Short mmCIF file of C-alpha atoms in Angstrom, two decimals:
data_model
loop_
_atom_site.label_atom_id
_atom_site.label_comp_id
_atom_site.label_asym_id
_atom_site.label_seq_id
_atom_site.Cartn_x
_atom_site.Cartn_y
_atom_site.Cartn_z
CA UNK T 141 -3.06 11.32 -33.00
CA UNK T 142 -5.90 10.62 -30.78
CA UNK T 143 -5.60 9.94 -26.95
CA UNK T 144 -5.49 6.62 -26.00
CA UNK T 145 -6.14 5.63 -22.03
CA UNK T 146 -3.75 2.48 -21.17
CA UNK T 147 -6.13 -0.39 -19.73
CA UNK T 148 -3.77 -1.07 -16.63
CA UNK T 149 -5.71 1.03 -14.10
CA UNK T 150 -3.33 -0.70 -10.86
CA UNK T 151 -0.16 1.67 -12.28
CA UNK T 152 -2.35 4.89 -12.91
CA UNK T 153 1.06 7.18 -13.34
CA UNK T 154 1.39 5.01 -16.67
CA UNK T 155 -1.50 7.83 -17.85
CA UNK T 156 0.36 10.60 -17.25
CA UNK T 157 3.48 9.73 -19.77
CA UNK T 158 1.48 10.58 -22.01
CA UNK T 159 -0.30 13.63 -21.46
CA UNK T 160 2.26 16.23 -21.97
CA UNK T 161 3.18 14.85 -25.37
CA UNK T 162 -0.98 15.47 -25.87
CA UNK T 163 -0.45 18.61 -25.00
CA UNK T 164 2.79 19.50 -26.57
CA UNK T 165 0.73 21.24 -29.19
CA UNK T 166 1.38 25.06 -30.74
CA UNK T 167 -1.48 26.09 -28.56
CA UNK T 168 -1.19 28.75 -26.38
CA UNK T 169 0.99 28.01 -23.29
CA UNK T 170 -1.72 28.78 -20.62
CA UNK T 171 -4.31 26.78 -22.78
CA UNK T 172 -2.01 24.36 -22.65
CA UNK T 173 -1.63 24.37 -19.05
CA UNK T 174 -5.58 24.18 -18.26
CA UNK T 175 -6.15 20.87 -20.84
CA UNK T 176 -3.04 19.04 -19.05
CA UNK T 177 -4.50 20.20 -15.38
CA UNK T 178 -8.00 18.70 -16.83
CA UNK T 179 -6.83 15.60 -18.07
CA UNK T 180 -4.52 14.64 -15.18
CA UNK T 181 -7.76 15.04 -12.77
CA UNK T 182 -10.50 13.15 -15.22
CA UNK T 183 -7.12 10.86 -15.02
CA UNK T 184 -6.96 10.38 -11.08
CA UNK T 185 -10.99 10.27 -10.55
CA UNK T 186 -11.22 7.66 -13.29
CA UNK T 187 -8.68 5.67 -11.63
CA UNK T 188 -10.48 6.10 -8.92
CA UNK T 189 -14.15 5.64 -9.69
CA UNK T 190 -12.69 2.30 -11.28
CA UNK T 191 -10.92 1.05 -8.93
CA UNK T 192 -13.77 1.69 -6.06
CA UNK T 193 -16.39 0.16 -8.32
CA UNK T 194 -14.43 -2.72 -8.87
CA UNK T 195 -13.43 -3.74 -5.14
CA UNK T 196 -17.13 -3.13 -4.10
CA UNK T 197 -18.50 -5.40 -6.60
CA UNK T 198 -15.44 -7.90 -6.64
CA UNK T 199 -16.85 -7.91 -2.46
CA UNK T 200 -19.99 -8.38 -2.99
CA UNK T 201 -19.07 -11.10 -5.80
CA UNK T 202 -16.88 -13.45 -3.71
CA UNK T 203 -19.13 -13.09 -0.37
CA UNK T 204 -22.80 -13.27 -2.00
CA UNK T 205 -21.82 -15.63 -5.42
CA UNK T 206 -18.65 -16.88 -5.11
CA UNK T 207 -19.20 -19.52 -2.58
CA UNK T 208 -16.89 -17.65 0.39
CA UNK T 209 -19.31 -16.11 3.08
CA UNK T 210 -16.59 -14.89 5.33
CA UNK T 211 -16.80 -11.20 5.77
CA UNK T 212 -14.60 -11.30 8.39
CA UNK T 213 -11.94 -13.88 6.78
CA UNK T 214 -12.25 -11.51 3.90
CA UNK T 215 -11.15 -8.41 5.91
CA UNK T 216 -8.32 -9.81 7.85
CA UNK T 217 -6.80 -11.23 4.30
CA UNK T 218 -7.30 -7.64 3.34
CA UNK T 219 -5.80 -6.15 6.05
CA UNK T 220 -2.75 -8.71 5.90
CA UNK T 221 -1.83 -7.86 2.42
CA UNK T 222 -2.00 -4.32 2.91
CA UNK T 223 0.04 -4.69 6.27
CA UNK T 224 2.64 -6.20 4.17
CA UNK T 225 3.11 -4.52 0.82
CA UNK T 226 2.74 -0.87 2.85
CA UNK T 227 5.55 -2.69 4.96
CA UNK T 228 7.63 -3.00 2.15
CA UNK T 229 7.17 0.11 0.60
CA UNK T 230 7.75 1.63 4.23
CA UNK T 231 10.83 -0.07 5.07
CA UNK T 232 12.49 0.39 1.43
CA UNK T 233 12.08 3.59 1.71
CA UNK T 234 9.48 3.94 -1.33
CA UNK T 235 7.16 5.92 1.14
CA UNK T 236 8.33 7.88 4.07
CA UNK T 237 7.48 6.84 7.53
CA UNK T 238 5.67 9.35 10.18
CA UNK T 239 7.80 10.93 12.27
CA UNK T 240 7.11 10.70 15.93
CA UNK T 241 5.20 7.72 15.80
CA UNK T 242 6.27 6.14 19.15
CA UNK T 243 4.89 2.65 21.07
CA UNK T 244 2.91 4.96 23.49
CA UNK T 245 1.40 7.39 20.46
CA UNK T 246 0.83 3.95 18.74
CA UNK T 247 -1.80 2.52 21.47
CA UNK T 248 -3.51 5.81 22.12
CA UNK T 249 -4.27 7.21 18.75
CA UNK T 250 -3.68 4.35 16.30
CA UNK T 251 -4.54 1.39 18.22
CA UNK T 252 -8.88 2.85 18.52
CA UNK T 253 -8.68 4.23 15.28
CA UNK T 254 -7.75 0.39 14.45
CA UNK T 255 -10.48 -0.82 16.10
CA UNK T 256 -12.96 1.00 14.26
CA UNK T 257 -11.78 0.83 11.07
CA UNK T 258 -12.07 -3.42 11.76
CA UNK T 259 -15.21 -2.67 12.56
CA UNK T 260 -16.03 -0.28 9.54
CA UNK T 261 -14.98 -2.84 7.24
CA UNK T 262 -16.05 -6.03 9.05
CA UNK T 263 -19.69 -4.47 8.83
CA UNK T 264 -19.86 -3.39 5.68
CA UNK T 265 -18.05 -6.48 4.23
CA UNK T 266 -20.92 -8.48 6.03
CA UNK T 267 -23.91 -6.45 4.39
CA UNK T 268 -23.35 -7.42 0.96
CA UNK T 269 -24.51 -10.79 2.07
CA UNK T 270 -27.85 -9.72 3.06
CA UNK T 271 -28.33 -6.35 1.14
CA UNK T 272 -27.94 -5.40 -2.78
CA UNK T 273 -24.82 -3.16 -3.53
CA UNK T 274 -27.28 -0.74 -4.87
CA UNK T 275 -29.07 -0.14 -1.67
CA UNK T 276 -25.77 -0.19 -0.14
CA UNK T 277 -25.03 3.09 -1.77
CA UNK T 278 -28.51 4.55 -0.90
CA UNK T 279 -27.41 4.15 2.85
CA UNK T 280 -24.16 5.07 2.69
CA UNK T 281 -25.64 8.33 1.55
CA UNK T 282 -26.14 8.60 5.81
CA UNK T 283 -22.28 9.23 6.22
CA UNK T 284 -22.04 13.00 5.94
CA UNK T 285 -25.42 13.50 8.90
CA UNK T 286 -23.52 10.52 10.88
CA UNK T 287 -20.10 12.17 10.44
CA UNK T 288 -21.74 15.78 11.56
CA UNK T 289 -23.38 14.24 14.31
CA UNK T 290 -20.89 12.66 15.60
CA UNK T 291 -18.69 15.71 14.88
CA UNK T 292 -20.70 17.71 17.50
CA UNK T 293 -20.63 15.10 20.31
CA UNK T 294 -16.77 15.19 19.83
CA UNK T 295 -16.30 18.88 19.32
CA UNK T 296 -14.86 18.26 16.23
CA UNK T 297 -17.83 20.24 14.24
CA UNK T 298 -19.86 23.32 15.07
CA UNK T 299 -23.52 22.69 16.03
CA UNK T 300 -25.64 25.04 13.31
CA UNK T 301 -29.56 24.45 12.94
CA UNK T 302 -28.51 25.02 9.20
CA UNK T 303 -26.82 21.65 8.92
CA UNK T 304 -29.31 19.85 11.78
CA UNK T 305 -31.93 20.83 8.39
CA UNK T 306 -29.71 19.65 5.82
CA UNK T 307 -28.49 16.34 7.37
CA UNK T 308 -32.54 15.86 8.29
CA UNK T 309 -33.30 16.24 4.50
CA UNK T 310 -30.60 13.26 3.80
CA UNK T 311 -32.08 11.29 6.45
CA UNK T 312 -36.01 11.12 5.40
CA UNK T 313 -33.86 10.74 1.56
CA UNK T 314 -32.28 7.32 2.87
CA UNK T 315 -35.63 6.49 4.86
CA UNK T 316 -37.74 6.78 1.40
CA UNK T 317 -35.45 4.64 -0.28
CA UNK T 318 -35.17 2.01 2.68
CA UNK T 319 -39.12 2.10 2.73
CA UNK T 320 -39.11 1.49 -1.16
CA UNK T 321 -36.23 -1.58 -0.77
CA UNK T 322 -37.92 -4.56 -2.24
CA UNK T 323 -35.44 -7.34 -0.73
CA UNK T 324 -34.77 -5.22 3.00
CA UNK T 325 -32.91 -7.49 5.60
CA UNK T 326 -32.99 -5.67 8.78
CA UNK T 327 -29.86 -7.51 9.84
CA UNK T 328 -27.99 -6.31 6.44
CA UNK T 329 -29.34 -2.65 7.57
CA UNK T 330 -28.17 -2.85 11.15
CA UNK T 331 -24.83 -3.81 9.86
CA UNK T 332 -24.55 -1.55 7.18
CA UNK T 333 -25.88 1.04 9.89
CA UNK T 334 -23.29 -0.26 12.23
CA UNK T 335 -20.74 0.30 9.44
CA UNK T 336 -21.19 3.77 8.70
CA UNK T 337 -21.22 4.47 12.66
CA UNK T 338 -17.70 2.70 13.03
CA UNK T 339 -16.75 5.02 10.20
CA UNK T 340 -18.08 8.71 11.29
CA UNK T 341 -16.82 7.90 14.40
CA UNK T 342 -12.97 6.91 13.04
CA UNK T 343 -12.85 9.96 10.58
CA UNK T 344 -13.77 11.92 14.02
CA UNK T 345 -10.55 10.44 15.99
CA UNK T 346 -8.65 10.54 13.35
CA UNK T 347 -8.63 14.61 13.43
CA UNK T 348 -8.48 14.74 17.66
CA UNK T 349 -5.91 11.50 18.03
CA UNK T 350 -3.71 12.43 15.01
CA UNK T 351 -3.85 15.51 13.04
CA UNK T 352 -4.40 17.74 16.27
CA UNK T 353 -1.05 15.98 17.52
CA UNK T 354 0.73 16.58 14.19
CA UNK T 355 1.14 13.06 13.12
CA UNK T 356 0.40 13.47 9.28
CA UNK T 357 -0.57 9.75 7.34
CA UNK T 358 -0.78 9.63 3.66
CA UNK T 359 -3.04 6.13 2.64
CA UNK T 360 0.22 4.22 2.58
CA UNK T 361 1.17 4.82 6.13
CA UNK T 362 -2.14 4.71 7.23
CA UNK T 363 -2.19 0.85 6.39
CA UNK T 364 1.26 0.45 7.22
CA UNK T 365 0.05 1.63 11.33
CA UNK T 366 -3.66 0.68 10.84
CA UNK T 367 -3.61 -2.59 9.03
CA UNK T 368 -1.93 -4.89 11.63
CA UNK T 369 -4.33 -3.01 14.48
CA UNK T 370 -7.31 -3.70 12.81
CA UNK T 371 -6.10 -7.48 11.86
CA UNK T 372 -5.48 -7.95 15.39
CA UNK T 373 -9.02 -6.89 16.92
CA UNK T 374 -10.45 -8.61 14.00
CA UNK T 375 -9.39 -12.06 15.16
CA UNK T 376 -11.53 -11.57 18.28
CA UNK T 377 -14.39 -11.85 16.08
CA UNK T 378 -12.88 -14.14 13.33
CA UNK T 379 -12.12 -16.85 16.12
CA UNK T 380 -15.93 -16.82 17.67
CA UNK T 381 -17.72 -16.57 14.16
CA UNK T 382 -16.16 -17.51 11.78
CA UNK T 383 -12.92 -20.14 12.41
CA UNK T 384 -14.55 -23.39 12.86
CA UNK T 385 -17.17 -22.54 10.07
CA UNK T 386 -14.50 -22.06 7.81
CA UNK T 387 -12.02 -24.68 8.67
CA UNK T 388 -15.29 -27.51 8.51
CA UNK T 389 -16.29 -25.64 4.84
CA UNK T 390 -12.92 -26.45 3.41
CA UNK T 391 -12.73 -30.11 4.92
CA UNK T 392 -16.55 -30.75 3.28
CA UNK T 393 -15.66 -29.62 0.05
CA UNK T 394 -18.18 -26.62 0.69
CA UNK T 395 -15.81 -23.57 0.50
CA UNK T 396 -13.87 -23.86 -2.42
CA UNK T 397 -12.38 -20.29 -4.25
CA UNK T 398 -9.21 -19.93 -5.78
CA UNK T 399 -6.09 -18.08 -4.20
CA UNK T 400 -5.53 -16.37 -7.24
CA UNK T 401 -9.00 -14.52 -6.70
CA UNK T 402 -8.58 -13.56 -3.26
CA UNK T 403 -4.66 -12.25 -4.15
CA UNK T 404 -6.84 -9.84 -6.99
CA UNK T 405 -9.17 -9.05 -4.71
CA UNK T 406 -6.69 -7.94 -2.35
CA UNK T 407 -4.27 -5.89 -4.85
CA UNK T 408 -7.47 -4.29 -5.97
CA UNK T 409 -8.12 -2.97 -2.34
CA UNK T 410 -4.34 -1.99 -2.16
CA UNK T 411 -4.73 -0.31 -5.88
CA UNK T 412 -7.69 1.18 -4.16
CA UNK T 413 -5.60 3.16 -1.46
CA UNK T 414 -2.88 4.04 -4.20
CA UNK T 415 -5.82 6.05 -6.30
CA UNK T 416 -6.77 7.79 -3.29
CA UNK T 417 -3.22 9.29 -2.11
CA UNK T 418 -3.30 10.27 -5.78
CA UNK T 419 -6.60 11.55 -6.11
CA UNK T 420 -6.33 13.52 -2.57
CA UNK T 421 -2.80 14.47 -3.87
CA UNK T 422 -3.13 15.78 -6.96
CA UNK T 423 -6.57 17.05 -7.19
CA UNK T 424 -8.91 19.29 -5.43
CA UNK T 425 -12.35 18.78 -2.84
CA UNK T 426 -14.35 19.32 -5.53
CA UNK T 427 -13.07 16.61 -7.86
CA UNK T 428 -13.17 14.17 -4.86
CA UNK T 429 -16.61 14.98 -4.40
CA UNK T 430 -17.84 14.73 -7.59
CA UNK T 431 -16.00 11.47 -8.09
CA UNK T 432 -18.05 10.13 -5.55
CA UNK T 433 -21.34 11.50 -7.20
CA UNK T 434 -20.61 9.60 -10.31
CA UNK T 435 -19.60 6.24 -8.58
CA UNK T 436 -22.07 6.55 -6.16
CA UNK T 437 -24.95 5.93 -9.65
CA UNK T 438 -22.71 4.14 -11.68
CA UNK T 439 -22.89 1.35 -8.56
CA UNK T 440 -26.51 1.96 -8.58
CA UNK T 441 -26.72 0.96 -12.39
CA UNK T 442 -24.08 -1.71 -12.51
CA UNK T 443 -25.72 -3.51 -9.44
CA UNK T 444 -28.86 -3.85 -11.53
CA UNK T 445 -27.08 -4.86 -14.63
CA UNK T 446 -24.67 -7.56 -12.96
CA UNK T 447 -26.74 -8.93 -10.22
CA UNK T 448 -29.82 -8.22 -11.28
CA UNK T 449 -30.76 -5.95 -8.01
CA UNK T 450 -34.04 -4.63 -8.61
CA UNK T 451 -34.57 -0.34 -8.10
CA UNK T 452 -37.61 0.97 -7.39
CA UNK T 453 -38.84 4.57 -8.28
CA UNK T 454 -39.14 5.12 -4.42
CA UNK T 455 -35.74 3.76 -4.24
CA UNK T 456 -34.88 6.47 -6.76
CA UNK T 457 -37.04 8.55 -5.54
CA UNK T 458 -35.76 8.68 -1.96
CA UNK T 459 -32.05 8.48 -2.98
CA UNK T 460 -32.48 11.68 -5.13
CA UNK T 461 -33.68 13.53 -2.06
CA UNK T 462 -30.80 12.35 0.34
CA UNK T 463 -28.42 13.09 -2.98
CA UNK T 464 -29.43 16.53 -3.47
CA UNK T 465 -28.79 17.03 0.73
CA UNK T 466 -25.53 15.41 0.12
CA UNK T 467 -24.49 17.33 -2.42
CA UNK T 468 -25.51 20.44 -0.69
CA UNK T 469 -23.57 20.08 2.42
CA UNK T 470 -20.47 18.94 0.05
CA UNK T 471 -20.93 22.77 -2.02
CA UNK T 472 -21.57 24.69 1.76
CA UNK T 473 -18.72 22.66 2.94
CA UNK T 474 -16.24 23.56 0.11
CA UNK T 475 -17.82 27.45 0.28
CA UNK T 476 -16.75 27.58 3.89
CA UNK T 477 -12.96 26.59 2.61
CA UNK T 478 -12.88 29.01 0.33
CA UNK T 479 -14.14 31.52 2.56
CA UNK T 480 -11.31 31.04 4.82
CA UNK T 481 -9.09 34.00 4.90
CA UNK T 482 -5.67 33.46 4.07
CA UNK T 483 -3.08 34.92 5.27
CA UNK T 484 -0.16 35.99 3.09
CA UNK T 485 3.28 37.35 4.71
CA UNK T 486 5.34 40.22 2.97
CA UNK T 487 8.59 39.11 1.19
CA UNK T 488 11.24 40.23 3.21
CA UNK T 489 13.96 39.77 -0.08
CA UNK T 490 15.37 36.98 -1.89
CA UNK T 491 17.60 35.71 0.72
CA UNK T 492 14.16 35.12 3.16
CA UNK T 493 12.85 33.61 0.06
CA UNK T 494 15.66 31.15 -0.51
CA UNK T 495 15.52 30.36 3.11
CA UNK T 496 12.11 29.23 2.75
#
């Protein structure tokens, strides 16, 4: 009987009821072992790729074409949905809550790390009104040189003339494709810029204000302590830019989009997180990383198809150069890991085992 995928990609452990009765055959044993390992990760990154692809271009679909140019109004929806369903998962004991998470850890190390990701997501929200999801992706190909750089001001990476050649590589990449962009908005670039800035700069705290304390967040606690931060510095903004804009749209008649979008929109961010604790959880670097290869081009393609965003060959051109230095660094990166010695204690018997 063949293998059939169930279409419901926001319950993606619905895939895996499945897969040991696939592989349930007289095969042997460690065969069988390998195909269910396989599937269960093409599972996860599918989920994945799908659900990243689809809350990027549902984005870029209400803000650009679906008469609702609030970026900002977008994000604090977003981060009020997630603030309440991780809330309720949190508090019913679905996921477990961080331990030693206090009021005064709370506004040192999650209250900036907040901030930033408000920022991250404000910005980037706000570029797919001036820039095509395609070039989006081109730019975002930046992140690893911005997250290295910023690395090294923190002390969170090592400073290696190696890397400074590898992250230049990406750079000129992304510059060749910017210098190929037929519809460039300098103000969609500074924000997108601005975006993946906010971002390097979060993944950075993130390690010195929380995992070098020992406070440990899966994606589900991380909105359940991030969300309501970020919704709260995001008013700031929301109140100066966007408020009275929106509040005269709907009395005009100009801003008109149905609930029932935005509440999709939303769950398909939330799904979004879900995927993630799964595809961090149950998979390895490597299938993370080439996840993001694939989506990375299958945005590229389904921009042009859906909204017609034209792609240069210097766009391609330029993007396969910053590609092949991201996908460098990724393979150097994950050699490093694996380089790593480990080191592996003597059983003392079965009692220290059982212990243990």
């Amino acid at each position: 009987t063949p293998f059939v995928a169930p279409t419901n990609a926001a319950t993606p452990a619905l895939f895996l009821l499945d897969v040991p009765h696939f592989c349930s055959c007289s095969c042997h044993p460690h065969l069988n072992g390998v195909v269910l390992t396989a599937l269960q990760n093409l599972a996860y990154a599918s989920i994945w790729i799908a659900l990243s692809a689809s809350v990027i271009l549902f984005n870029k679909y209400i803000l650009a074409f679906g008469g609702f140019p609030f970026p900002i109004t977008l994000t604090v929806w977003h981060m009020l949905f997630s603030s309440s369903v991780s809330s309720v998962l949190v508090w019913t004991g679905k996921v477990p809550s961080t331990e030693g998470m206090d009021a005064r850890r709370y506004v040192s190390a999650v209250m900036p790390i907040g901030a930033l990701f408000a920022g991250t997501l404000w910005l980037g929200n706000a570029a797919y009104l001036h820039l095509s999801v395609s070039f989006i992706q081109m730019l975002k190909a930046l992140m690893p040189a911005a997250v290295y750089a910023v690395g090294c001001l923190l002390s969170t990476e090592t400073f290696a003339w190696k890397c400074v050649a590898n992250m230049v590589i990406i750079t000129v990449g992304v510059a060749l494709a910017s210098a190929g962009e037929v519809a460039l908005v300098p103000m969609g670039v500074a924000m997108q810029l601005g975006s993946v800035l906010t971002e390097s700069t979060r993944l950075a705290l993130v390690q010195i204000l929380l995992q070098r304390r020992g406070l440990k967040l899966n994606p589900i606690t991380t909105l359940y302590y991030v969300a309501p931060a970020s919704g709260f510095f995001l008013m700031i903004p929301w109140s100066l830019l966007e408020a009275e804009k929106l509040w005269d749209g709907f009395h005009a008649g100009e801003v008109s989009i149905s609930p029932l979008i935005l509440l999709a929109n939303a769950t398909c961010a939330f799904a979004l997180n879900l995927s993630v604790f799964l595809l961090i959880g149950k998979t390895s670097a490597l299938t993370m990383n080439v996840a993001g290869v694939i989506k990375d081009w299958l945005l590229i393609a389904l921009s042009s198809l859906l909204f017609h965003s034209k792609v240069t060959p210097l766009n391609l051109q330029g993007y396969g150069i910053a590609f092949a230095g991201v996908c460098w660094y990724n393979w150097t990166k994950l050699k490093g890991i694996k380089e790593v010695p480990t080191v592996v204690e003597p059983k003392k018997g079965v009692k220290d085992d059982e212990k243990q």
